[in-house]
Coordinates of C-alpha atoms in Angstrom, one line a residue:
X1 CA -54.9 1.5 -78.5
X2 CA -58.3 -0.5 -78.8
X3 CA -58.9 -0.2 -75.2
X4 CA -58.6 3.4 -75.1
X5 CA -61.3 3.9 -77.6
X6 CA -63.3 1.0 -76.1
X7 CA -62.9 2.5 -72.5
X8 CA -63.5 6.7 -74.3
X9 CA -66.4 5.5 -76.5
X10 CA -69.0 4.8 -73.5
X11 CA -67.5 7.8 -71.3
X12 CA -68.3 10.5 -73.8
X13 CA -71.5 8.7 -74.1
X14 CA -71.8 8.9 -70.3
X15 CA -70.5 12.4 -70.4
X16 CA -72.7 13.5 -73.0
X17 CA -76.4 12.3 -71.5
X18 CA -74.9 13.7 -68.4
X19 CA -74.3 17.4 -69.8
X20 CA -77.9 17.0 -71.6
X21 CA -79.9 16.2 -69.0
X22 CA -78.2 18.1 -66.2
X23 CA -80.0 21.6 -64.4
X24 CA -76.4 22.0 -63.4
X25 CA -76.3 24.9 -66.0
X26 CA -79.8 26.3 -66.0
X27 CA -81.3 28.7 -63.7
X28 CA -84.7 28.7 -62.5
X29 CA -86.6 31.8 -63.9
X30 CA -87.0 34.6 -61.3
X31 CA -90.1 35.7 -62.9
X32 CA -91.9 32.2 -62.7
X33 CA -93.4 31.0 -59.5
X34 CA -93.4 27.3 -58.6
X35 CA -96.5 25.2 -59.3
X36 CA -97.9 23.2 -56.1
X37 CA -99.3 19.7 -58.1
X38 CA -101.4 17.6 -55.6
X39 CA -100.6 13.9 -56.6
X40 CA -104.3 12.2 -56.7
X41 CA -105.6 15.7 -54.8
X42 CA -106.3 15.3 -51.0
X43 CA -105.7 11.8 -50.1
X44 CA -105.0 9.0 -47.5
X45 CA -100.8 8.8 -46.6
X46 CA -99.5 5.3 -46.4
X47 CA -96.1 3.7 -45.1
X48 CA -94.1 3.2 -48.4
X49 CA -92.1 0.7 -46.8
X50 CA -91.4 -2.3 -49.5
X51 CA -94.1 -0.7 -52.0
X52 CA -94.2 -2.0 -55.1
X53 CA -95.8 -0.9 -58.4
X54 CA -98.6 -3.6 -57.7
X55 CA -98.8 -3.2 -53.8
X56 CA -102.7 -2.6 -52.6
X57 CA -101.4 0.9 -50.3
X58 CA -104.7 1.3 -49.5
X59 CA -104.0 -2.0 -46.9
X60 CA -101.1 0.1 -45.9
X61 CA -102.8 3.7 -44.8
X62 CA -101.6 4.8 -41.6
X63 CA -104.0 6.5 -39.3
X64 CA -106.2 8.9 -40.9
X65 CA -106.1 12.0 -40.2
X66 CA -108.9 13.7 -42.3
X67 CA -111.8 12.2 -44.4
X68 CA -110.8 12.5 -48.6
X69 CA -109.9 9.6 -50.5
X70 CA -107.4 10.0 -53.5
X71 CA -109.4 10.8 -56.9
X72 CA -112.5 11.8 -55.5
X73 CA -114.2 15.2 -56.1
X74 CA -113.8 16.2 -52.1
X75 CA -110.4 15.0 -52.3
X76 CA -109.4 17.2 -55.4
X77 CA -111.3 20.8 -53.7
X78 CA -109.6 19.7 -50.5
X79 CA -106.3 20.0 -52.6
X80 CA -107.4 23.1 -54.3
X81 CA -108.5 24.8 -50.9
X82 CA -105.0 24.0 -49.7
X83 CA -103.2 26.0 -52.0
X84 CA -102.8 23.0 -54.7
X85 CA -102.3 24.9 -58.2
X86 CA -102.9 21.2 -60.0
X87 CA -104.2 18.0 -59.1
X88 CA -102.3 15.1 -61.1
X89 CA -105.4 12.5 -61.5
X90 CA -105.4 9.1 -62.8
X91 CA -108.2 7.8 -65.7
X92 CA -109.0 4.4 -67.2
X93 CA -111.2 4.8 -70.6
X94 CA -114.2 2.0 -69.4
X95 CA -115.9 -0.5 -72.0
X96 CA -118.5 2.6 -72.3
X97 CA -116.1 4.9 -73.8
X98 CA -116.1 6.8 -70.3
X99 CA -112.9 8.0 -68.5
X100 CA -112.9 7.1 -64.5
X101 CA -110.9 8.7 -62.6
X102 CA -109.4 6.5 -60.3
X103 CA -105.6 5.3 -59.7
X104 CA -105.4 1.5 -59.3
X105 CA -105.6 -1.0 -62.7
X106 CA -107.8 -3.0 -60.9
X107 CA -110.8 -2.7 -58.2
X108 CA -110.0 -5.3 -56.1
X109 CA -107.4 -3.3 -53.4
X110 CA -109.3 -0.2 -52.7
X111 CA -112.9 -0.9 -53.8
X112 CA -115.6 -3.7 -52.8
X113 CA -115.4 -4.8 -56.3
X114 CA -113.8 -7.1 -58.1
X115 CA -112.0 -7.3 -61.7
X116 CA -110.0 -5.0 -64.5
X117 CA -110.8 -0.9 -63.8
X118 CA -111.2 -0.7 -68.0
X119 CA -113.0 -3.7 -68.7
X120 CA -115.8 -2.6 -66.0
X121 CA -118.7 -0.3 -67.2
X122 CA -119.1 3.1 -65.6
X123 CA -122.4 2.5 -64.5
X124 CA -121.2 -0.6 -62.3
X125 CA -118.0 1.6 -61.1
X126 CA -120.7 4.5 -60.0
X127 CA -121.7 1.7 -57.3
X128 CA -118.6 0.7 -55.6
X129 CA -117.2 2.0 -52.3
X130 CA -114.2 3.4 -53.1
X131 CA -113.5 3.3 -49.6
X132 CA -113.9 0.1 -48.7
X133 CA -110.1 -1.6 -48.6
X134 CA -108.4 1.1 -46.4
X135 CA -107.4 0.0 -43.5
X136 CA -104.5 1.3 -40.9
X137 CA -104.6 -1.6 -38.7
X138 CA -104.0 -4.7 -40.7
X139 CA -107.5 -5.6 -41.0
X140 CA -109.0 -5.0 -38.0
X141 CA -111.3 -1.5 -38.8
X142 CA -111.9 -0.1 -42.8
X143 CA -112.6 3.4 -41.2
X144 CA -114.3 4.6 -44.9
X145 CA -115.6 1.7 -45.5
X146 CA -119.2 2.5 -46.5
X147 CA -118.7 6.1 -46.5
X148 CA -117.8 6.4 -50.1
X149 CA -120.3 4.7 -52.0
X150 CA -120.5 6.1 -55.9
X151 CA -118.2 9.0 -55.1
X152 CA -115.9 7.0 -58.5
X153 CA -116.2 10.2 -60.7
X154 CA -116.0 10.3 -64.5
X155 CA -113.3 12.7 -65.9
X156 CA -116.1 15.4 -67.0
X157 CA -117.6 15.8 -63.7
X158 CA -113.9 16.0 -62.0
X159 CA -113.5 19.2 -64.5
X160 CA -117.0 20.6 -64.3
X161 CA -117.2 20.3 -60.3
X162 CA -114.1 22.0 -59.4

């Protein structure tokens, strides 16, 4: 008898966050459209093969196709323009009390600095090349490298200039 209720008491549990968290039930409302969200807006695709939550993807973009970079205001329009209803961004509150809008904890993968994204002031973010660690042929070319000098922007002037 102990068995049964040890073997029923973690079922109905089972059953239970099933039948709570299922859209088995639910219908999608006819009268609400679906929202395109742009993850990062506009940006550089990457082969996700063995990605990890601290893998530099920017080392891993495949051959560009078109010129925005993730978090950047060119990149969020470009998503806009596109048909994007919302761009999902990323923001790190600097030593400043400033938000930057930009995805990775640290600079050192995507940027030519070097260091903690919230430990570094926005002044000294407003002078990295954002651009500078993307690279689709293991090394050999950083196609945006130097192309995207300052272009970190803070979280007011991602909402102001779109």
């Amino acid at each position: 008898m102990k068995w049964k209720i040890a073997a029923a008491v973690p079922l109905a549990v089972f059953v239970g966050l099933w039948i709570g968290n299922t859209s088995l039930f639910s219908r999608f409302p006819e009268n609400k459209p679906l929202a395109i969200i742009a993850h990062r807006g506009q940006h550089q695709i990457f082969d996700r093969t063995n990605v990890e939550s601290d893998t530099c993807t920017a080392s891993l973009m495949l051959p560009p196709t078109h010129g925005y970079l993730e978090n950047t205001i060119s990149g969020m329009k470009a998503a806009f323009d596109a048909g994007a209803d919302v761009v999902e961004l990323d923001v790190h509150l600097t030593p400043d009390k400033q938000f930057a809008v930009f995805h990775d904890w640290t600079l050192d993968c995507r940027t030519d600095g070097k260091g903690v994204t919230e430990e570094t002031p926005m002044n000294v973010l407003k002078t990295l090349d954002i651009g500078y660690g993307y690279t689709a042929d293991g090394g050999r070319t950083f196609p945006f490298r130097g192309k995207a000098v300052g272009l970190m922007p803070t979280l007011p002037e991602g909402q102001q200039d779109l």
